[in-house]
GROMACS .gro file of C-alpha atoms in nm:
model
  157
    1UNK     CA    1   4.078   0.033   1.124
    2UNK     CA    2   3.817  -0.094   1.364
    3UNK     CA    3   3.560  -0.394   1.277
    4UNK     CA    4   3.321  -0.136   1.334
    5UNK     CA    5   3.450   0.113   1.100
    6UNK     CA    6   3.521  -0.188   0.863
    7UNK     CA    7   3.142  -0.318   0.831
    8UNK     CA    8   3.013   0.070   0.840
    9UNK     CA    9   3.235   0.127   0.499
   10UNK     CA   10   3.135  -0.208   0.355
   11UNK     CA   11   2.770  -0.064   0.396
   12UNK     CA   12   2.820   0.242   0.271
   13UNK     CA   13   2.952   0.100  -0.028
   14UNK     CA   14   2.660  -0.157  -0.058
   15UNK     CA   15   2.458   0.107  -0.058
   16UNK     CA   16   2.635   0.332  -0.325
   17UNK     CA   17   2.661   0.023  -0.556
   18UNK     CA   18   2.281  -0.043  -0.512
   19UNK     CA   19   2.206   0.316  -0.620
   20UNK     CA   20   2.463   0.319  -0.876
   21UNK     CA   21   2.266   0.001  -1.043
   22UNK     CA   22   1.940   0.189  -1.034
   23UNK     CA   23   2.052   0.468  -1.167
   24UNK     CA   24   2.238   0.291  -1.405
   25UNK     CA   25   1.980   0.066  -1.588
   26UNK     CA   26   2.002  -0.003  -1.953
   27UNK     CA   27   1.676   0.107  -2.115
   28UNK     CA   28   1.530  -0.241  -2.165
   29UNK     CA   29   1.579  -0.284  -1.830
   30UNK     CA   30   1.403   0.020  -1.642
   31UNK     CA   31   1.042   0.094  -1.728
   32UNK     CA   32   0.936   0.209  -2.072
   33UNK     CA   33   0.729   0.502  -2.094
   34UNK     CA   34   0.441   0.352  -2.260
   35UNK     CA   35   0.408   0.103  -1.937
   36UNK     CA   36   0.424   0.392  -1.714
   37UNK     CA   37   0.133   0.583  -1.924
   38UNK     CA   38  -0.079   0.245  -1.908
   39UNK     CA   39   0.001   0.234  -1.535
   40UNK     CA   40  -0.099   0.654  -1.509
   41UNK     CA   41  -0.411   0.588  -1.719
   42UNK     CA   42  -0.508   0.236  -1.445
   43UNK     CA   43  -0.409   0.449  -1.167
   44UNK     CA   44  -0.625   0.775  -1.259
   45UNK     CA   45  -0.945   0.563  -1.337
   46UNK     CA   46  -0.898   0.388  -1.028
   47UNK     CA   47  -0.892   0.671  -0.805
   48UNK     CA   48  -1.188   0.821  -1.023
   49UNK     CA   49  -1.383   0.494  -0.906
   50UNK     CA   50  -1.265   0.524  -0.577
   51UNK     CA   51  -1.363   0.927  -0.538
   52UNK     CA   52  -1.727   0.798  -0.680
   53UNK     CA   53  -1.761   0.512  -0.410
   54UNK     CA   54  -1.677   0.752  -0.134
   55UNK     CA   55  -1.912   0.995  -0.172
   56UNK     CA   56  -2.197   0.756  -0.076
   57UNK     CA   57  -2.176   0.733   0.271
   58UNK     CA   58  -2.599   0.654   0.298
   59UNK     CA   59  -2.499   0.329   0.441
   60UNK     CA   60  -2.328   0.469   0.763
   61UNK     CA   61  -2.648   0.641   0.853
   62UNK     CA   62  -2.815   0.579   1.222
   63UNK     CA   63  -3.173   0.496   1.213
   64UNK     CA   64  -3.320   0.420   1.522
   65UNK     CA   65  -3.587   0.156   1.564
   66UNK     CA   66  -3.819   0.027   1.783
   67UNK     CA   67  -3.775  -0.296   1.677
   68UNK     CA   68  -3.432  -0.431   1.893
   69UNK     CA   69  -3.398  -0.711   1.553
   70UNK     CA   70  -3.403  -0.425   1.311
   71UNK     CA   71  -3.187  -0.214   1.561
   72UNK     CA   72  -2.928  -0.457   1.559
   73UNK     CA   73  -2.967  -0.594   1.206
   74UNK     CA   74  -2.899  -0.189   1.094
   75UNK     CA   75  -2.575  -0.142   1.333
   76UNK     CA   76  -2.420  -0.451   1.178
   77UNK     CA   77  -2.470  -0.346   0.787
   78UNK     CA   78  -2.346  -0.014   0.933
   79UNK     CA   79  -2.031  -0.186   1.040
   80UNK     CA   80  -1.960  -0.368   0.720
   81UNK     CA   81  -2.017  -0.018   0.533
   82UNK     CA   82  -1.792   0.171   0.741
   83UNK     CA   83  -1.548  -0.116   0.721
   84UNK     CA   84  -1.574  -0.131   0.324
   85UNK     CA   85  -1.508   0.293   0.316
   86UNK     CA   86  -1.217   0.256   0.493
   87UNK     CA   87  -1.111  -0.037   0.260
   88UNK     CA   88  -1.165   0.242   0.003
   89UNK     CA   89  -1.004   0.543   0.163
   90UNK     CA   90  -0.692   0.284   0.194
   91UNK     CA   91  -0.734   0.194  -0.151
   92UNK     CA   92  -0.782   0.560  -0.284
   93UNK     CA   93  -0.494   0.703  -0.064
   94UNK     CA   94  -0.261   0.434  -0.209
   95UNK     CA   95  -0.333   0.513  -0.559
   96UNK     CA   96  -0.292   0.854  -0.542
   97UNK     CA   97   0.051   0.809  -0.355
   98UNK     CA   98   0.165   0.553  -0.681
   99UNK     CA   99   0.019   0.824  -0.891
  100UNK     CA  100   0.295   1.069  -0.696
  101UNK     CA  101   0.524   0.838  -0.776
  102UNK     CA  102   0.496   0.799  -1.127
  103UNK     CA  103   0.585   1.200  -1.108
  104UNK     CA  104   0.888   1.174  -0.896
  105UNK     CA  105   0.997   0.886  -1.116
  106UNK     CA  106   0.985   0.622  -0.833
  107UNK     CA  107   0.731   0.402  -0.947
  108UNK     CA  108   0.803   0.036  -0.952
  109UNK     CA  109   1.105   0.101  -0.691
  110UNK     CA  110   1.062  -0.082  -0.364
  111UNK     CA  111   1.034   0.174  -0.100
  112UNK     CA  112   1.214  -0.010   0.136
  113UNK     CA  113   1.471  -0.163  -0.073
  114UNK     CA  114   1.521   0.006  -0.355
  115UNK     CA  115   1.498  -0.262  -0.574
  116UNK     CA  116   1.250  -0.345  -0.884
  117UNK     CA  117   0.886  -0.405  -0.811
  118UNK     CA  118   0.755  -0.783  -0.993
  119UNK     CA  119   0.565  -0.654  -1.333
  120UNK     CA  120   0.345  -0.906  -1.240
  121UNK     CA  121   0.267  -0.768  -0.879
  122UNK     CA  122   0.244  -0.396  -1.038
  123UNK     CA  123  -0.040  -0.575  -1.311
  124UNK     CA  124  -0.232  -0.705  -1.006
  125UNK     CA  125  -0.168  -0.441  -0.723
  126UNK     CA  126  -0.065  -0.100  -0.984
  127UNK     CA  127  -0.021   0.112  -0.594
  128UNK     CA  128   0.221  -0.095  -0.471
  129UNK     CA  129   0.496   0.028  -0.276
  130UNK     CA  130   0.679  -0.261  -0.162
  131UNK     CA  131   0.823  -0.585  -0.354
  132UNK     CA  132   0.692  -0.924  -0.240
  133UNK     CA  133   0.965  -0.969   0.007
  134UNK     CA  134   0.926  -0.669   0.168
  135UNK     CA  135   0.603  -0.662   0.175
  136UNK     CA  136   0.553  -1.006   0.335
  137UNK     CA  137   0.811  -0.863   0.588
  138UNK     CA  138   0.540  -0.570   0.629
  139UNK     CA  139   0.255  -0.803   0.693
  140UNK     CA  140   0.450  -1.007   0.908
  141UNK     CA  141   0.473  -0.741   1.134
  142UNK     CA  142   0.137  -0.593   1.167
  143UNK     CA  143   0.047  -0.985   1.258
  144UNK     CA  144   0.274  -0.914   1.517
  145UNK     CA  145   0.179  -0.560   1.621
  146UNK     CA  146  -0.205  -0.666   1.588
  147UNK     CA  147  -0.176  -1.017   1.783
  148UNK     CA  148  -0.174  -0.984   2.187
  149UNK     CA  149   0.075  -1.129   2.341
  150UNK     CA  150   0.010  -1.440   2.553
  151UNK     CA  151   0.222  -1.211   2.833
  152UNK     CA  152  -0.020  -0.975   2.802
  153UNK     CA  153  -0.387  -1.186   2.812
  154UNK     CA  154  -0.218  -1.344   3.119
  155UNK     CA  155  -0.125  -1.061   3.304
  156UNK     CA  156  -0.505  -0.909   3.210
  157UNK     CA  157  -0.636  -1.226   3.373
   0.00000   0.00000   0.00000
């Protein structure tokens, strides 16, 4: 047998034991169902909120003035309430996804690795998807993605 075929097999077998310990949780360990109610209850009210919020779009109207101030005063609060619906429409789409999950019987699993989501982070965030470390692997790459490259602004210059 190969080194190759040796780490592939250690792999597969991480990965089997990893599933094997989710699916094999004692009952104190995994979620109760009353938690997961409280969670569905947060979780419906907060996309309730969130479908009330998003119908008011009056503050992404144009105006136009004659007055260049006014003009430019308008376009900027038109910004910040175009920038605070899509905030929402994040916010809305996420809860309904953890919502989904609750039904598949996923919530509180990582969706990257599988394992546990914090309590604590679930209390504070209920849509999350991702434990900490995974998520601050997450967000550490959009900074990347969303940053120009030095290579980049000097070529451009």
């Amino acid at each position: 047998m190969s080194a190759g075929e040796n780490r592939s097999t250690i792999s597969s077998d991480e990965r089997e034991s990893k599933a094997s310990r989710t699916r094999g949780k004692s009952k104190a360990e995994r979620m109760t169902q009353n938690e997961l109610n409280r969670f569905r209850a947060i979780l419906t009210a907060k996309v309730a909120e969130l479908e009330r919020f998003t119908r008011h779009r009056e503050g992404i109207t144009v105006e136009r003035s004659a007055d260049q101030l006014e003009e430019i005063q308008a376009a900027s609060q038109r910004a910040l309430a175009v920038s605070n619906l899509d905030r929402e429409f994040n916010q809305l789409r996420n809860a309904r996804a953890a919502l989904r999950r609750i039904q598949e019987g996923s919530f509180g699993i990582c969706q990257e690795c599988d394992d546990d989501i914090a309590p604590k982070r679930l209390a504070a965030l209920p849509w999350s998807q991702f434990c900490i470390r995974c998520q601050e692997a997450v967000d550490r790459n959009l900074e990347k993605i969303q940053a120009p490259s030095s290579d980049l602004l000097g070529r451009a210059a």
